[in-house]
PDB file of C-alpha atoms in Angstrom:
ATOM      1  CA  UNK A   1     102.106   9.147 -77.819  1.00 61.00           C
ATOM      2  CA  UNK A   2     104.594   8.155 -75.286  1.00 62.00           C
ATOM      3  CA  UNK A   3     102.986   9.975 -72.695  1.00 63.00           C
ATOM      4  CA  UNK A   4     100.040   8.499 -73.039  1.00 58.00           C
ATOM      5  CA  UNK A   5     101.780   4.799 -72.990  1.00 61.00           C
ATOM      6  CA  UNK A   6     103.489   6.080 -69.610  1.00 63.00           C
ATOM      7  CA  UNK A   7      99.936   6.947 -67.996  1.00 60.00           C
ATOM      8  CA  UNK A   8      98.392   3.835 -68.882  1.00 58.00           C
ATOM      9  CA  UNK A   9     101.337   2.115 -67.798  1.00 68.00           C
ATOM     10  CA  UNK A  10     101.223   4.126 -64.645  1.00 68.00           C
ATOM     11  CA  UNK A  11      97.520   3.683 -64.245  1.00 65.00           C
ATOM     12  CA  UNK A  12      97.709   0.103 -64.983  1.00 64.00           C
ATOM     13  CA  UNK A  13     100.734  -0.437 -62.018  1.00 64.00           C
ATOM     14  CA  UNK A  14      98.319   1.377 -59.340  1.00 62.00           C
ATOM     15  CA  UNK A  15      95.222  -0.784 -60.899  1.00 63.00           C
ATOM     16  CA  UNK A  16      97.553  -4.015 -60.898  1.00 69.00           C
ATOM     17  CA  UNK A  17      96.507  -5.080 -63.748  1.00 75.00           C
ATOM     18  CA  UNK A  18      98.335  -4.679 -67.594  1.00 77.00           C
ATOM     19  CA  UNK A  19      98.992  -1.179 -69.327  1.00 73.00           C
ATOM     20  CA  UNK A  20      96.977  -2.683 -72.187  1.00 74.00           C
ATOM     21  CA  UNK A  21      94.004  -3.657 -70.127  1.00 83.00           C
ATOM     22  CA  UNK A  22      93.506  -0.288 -68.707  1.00 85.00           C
ATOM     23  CA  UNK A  23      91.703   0.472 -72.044  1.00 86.00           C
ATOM     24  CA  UNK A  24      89.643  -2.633 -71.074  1.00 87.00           C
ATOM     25  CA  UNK A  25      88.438  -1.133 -67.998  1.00 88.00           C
ATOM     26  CA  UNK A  26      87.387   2.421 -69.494  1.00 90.00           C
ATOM     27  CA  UNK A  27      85.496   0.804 -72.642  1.00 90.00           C
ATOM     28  CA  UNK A  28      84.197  -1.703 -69.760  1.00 91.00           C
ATOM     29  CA  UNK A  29      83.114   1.179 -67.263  1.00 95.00           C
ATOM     30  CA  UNK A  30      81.617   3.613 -70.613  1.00 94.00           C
ATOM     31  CA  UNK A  31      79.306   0.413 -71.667  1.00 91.00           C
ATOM     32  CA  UNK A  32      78.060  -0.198 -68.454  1.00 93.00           C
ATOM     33  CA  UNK A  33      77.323   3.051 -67.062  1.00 95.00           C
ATOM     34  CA  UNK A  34      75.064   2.936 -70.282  1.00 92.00           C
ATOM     35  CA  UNK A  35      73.531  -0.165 -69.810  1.00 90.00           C
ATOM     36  CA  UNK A  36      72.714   1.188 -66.307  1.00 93.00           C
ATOM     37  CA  UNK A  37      71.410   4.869 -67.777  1.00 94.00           C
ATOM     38  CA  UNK A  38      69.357   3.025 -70.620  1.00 89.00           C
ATOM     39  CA  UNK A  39      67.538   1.137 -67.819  1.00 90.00           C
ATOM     40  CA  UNK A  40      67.179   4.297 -65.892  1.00 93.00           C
ATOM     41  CA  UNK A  41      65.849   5.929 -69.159  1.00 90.00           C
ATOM     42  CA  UNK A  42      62.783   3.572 -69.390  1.00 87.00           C
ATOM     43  CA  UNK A  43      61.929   4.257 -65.417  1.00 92.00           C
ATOM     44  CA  UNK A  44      61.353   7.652 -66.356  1.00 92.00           C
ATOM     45  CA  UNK A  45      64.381   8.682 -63.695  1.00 96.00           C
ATOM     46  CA  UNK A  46      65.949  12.001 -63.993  1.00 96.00           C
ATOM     47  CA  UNK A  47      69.410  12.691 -65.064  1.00 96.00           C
ATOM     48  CA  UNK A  48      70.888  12.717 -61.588  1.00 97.00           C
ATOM     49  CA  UNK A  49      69.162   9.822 -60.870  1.00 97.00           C
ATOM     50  CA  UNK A  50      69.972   8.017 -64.307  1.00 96.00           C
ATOM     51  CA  UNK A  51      73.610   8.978 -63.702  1.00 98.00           C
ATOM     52  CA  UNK A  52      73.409   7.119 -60.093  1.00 97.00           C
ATOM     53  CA  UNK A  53      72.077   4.189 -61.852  1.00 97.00           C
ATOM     54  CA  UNK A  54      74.668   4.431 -64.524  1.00 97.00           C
ATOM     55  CA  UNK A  55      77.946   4.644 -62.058  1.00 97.00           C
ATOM     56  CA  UNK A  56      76.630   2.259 -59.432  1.00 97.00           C
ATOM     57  CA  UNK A  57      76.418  -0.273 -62.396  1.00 96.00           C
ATOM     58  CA  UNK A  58      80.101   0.544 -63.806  1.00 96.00           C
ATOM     59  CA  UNK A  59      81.763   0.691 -60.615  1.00 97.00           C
ATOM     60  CA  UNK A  60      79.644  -1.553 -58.386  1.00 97.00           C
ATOM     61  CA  UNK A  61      81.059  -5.387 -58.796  1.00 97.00           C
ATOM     62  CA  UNK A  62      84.359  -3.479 -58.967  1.00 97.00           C
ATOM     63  CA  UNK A  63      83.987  -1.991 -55.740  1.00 97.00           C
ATOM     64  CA  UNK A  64      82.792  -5.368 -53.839  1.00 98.00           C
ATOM     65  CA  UNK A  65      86.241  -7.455 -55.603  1.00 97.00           C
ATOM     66  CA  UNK A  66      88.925  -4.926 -54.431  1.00 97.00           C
ATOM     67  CA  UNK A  67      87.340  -4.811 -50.973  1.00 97.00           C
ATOM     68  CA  UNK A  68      87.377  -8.512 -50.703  1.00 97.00           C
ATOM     69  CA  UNK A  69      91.091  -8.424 -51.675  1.00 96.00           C
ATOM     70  CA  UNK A  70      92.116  -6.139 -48.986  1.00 96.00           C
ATOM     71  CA  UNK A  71      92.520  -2.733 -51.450  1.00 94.00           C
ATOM     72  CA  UNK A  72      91.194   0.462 -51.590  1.00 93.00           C
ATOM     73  CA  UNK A  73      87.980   0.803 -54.051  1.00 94.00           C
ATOM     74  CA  UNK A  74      89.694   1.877 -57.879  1.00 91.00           C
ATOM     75  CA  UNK A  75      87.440   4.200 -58.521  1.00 93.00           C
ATOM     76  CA  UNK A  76      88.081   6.437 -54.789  1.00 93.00           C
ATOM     77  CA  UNK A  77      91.823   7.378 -56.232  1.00 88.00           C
ATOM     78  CA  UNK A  78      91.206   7.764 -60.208  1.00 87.00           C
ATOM     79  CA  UNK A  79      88.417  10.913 -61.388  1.00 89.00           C
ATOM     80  CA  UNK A  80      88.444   9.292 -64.464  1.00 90.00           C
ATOM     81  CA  UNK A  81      85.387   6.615 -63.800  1.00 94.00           C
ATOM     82  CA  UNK A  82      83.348   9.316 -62.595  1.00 95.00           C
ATOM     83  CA  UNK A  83      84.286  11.283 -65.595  1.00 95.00           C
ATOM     84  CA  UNK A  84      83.765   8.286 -67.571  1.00 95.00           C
ATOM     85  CA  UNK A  85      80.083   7.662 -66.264  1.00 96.00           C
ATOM     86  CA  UNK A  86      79.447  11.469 -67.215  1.00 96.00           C
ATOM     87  CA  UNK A  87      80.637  10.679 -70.810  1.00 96.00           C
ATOM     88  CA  UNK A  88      78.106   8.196 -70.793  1.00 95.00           C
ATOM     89  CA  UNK A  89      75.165  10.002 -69.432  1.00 95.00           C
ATOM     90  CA  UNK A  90      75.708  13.144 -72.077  1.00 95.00           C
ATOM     91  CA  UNK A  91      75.969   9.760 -74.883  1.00 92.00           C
ATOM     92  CA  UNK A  92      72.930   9.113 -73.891  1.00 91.00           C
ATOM     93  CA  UNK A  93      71.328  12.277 -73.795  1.00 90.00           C
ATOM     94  CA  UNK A  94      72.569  13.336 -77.117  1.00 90.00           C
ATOM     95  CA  UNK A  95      71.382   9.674 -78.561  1.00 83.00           C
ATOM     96  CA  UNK A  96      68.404   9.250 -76.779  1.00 71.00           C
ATOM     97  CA  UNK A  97      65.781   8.421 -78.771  1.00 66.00           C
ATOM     98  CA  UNK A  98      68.133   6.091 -81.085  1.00 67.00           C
ATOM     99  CA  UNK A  99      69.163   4.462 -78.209  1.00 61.00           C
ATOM    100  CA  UNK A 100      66.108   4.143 -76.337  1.00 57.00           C
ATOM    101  CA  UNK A 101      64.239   3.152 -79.703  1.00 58.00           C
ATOM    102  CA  UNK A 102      66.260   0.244 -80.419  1.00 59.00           C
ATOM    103  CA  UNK A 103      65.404  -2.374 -77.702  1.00 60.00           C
ATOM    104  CA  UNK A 104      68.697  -4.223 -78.035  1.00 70.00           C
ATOM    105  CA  UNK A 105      70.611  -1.088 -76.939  1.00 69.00           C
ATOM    106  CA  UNK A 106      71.157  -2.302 -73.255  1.00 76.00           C
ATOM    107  CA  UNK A 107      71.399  -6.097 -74.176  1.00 85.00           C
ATOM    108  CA  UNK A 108      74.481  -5.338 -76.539  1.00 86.00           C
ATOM    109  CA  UNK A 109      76.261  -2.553 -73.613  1.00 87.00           C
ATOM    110  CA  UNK A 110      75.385  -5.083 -71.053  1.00 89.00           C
ATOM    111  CA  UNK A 111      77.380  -7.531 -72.710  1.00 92.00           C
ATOM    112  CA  UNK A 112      80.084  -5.914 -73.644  1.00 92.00           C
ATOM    113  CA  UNK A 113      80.336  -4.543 -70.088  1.00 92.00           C
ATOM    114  CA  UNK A 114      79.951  -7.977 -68.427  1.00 95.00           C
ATOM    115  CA  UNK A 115      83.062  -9.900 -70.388  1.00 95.00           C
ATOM    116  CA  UNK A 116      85.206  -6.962 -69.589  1.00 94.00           C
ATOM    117  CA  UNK A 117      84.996  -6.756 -66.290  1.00 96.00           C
ATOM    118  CA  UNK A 118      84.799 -10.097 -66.354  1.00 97.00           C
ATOM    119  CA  UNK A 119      88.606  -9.849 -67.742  1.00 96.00           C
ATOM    120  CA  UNK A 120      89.788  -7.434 -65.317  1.00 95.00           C
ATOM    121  CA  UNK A 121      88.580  -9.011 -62.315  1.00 96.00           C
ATOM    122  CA  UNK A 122      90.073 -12.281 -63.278  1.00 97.00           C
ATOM    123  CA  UNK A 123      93.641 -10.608 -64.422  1.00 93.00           C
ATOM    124  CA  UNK A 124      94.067  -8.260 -61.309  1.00 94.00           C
ATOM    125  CA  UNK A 125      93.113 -11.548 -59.168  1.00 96.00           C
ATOM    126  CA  UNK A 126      95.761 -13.619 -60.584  1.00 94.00           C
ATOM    127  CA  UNK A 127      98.498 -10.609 -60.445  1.00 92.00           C
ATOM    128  CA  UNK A 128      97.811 -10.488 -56.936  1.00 94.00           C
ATOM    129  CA  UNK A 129      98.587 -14.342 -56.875  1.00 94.00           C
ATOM    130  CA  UNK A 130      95.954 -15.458 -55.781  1.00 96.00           C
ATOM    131  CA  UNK A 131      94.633 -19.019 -56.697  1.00 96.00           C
ATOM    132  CA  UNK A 132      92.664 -19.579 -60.305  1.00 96.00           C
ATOM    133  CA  UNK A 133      89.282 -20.848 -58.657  1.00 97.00           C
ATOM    134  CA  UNK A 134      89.784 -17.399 -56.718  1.00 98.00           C
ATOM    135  CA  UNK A 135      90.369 -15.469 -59.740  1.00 97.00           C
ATOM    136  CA  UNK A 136      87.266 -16.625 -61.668  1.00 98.00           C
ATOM    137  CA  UNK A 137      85.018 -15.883 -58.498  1.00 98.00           C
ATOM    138  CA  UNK A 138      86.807 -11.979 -58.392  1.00 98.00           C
ATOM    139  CA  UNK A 139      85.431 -11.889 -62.500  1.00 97.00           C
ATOM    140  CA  UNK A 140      82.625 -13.364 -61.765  1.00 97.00           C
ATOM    141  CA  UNK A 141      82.020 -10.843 -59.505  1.00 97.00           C
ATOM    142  CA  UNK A 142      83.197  -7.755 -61.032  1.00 97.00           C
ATOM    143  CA  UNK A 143      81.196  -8.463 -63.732  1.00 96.00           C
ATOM    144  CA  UNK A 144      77.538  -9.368 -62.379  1.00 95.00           C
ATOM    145  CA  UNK A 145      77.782  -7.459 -58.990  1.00 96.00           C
ATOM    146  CA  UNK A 146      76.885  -3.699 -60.675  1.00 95.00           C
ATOM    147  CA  UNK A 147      74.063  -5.311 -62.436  1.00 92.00           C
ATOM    148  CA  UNK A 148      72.416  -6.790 -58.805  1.00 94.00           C
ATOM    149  CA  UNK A 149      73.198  -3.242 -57.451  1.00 96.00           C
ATOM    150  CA  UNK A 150      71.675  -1.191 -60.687  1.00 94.00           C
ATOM    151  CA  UNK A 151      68.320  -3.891 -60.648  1.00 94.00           C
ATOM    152  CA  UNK A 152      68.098  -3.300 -57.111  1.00 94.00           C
ATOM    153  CA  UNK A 153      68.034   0.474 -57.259  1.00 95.00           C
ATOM    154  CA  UNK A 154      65.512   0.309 -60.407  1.00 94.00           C
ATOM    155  CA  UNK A 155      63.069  -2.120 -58.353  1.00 93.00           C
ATOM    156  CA  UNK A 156      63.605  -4.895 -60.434  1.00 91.00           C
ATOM    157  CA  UNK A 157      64.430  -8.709 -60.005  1.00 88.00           C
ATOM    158  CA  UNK A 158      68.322  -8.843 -60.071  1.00 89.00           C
ATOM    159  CA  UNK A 159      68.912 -10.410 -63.710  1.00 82.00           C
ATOM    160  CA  UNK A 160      71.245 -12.761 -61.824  1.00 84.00           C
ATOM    161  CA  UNK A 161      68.781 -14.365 -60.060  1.00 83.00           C
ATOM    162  CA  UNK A 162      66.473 -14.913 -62.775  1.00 77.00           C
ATOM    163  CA  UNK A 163      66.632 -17.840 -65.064  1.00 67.00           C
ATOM    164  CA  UNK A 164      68.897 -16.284 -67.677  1.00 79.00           C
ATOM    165  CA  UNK A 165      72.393 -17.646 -67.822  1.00 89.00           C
ATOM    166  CA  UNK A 166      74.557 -14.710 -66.610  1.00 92.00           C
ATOM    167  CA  UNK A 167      77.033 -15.442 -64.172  1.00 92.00           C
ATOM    168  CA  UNK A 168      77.586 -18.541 -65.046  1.00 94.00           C
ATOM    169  CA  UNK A 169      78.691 -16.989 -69.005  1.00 96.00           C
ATOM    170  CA  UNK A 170      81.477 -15.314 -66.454  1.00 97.00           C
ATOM    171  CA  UNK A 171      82.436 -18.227 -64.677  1.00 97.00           C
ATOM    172  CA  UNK A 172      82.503 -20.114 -68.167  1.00 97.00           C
ATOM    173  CA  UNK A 173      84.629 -17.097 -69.576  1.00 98.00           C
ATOM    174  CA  UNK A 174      86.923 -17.156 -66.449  1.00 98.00           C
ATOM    175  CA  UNK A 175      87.584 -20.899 -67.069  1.00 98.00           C
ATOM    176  CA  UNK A 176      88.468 -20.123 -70.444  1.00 98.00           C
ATOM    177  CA  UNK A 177      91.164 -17.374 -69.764  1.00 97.00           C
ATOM    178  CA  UNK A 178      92.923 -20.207 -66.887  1.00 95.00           C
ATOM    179  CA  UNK A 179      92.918 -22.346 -69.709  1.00 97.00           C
ATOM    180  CA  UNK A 180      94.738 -20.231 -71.670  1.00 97.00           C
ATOM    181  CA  UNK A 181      97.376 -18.493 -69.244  1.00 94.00           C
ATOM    182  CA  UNK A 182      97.868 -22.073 -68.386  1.00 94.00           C
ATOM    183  CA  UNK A 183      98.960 -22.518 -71.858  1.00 96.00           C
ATOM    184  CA  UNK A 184     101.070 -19.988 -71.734  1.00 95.00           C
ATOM    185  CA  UNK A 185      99.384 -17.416 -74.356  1.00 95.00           C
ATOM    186  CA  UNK A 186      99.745 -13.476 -73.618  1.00 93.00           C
ATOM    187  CA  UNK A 187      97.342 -11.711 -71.480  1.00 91.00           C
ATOM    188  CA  UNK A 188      95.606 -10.626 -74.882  1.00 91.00           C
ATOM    189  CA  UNK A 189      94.931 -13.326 -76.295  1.00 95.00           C
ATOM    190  CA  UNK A 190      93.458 -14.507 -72.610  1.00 95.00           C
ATOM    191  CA  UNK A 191      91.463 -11.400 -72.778  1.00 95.00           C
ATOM    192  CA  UNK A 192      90.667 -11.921 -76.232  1.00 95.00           C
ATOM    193  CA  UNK A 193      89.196 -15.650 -76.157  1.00 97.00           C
ATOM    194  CA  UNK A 194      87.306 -14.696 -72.700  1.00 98.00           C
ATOM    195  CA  UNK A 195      85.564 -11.707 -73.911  1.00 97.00           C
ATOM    196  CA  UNK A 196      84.610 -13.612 -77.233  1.00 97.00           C
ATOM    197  CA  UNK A 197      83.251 -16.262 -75.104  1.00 98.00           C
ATOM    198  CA  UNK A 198      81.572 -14.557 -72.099  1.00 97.00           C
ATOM    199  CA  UNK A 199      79.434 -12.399 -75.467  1.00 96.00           C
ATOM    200  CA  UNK A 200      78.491 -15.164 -77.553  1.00 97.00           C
ATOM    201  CA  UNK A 201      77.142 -16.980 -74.469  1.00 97.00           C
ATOM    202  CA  UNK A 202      75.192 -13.911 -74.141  1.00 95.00           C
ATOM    203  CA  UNK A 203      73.797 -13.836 -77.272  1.00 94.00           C
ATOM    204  CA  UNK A 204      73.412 -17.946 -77.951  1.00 95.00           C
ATOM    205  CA  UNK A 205      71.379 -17.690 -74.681  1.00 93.00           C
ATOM    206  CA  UNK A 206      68.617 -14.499 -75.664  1.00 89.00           C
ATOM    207  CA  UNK A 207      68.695 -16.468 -79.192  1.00 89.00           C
ATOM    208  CA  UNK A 208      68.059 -19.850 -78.038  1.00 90.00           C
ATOM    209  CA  UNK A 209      65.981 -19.460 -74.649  1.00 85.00           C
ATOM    210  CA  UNK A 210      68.619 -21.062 -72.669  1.00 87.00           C
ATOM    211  CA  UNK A 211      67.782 -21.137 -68.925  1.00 85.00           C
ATOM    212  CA  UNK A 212      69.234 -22.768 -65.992  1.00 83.00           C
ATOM    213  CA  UNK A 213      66.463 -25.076 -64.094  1.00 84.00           C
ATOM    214  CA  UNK A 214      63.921 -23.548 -61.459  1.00 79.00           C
ATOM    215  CA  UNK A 215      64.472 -24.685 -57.659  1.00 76.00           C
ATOM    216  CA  UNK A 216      60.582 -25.239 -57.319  1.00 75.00           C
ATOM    217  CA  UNK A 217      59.027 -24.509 -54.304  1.00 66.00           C
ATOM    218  CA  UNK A 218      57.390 -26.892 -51.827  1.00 60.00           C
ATOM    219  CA  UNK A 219      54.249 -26.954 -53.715  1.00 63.00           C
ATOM    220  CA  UNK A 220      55.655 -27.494 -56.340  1.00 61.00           C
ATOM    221  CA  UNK A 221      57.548 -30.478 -55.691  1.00 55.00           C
TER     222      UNK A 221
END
């Protein structure tokens, strides 16, 4: 047990980021490398080309944030997130039919995947001491990015630029965990309270319909 503690805590030093939020970031990376492969799955793509799909979604918002801060990409010095994508590809290969059955499947990963990262980009920001505002833009980021890059490489309409609230149920969840490290709570809890919130904004908006306005066009106006 205690050498496991020692490489998370070694992992989470090179990450900069927590010991306990390196857990984050593999749960994070395993749900949406199977968000990405479920979406691959109903464009008929093979398994290499699912798999593609399925790490360019769990590594791709990652990958833009650490080279905007000036660091190597996370996933170029750690196996494990290509590992981890793998994991996810055989998941959904052994589960395919349940999973590609149930229609909710890649709202529910998707999710998941986007308050995570969410979390990790705003926590390795603010370890790096950089300002809040910058912080929320780095979780923003990490979490919507991979979904731009996996719509883009399925030929579809990046879900960020449609009238879904997405991003903005980062930005909201970023806000939230300032609030709290303001306040002084642990990282946890900040994680915690984020994640809950980024989710149900999620959900409240599929429920409910919610969309941000149209710009219209000129003949529209």
């Amino acid at each position: 047990m205690q050498e496991i503690l020692n490489i998370l805590q070694t992992m989470g030093e090179a990450l900069r980021i927590p010991a306990s939020f390196v857990i984050i970031e593999f749960i994070g990376t395993f749900a949406f490398a199977i968000s990405g492969i479920r979406l691959a799955s109903a464009k008929k793509f093979d398994w290499f080309g699912a798999y593609i799909v399925g790490m360019v979604t769990a590594i791709g918002g990652g990958t833009i944030r650490d080279v905007m801060l000036g660091l190597p990409p996370f996933w170029m010095t750690n196996s494990i997130y290509i590992i981890c994508c793998a994991l996810a590809l055989f998941y959904v290969i052994a589960f395919g039919k349940r999973i590609i059955r149930q229609n909710s499947t890649w709202f529910i990963f998707d999710a998941i995947g986007l308050a995570l990262f969410n979390i990790i980009g705003i926590e390795k920001t603010l370890n790096m001491d950089y300002p809040f505002w910058m912080a929320i833009i780095m979780g923003s980021i990490t979490g919507a990015a991979g979904g731009v890059i996996r719509d883009v490489f399925i030929n579809e309409e990046p879900l960020i630029f449609r009238k879904d609230i997405y991003a903005i149920a980062c930005v909201i969840g970023g806000i939230v965990y300032v609030i709290c490290h303001k306040l002084g709570l642990s990282a946890e809890i900040n994680a915690l309270l984020s994640g809950i919130t980024v989710v149900a904004i999620r959900i409240l908006t599929v429920k409910y319909h919610w969309q941000l306005p149209v710009l219209k066009g000129e003949d529209e106006a």
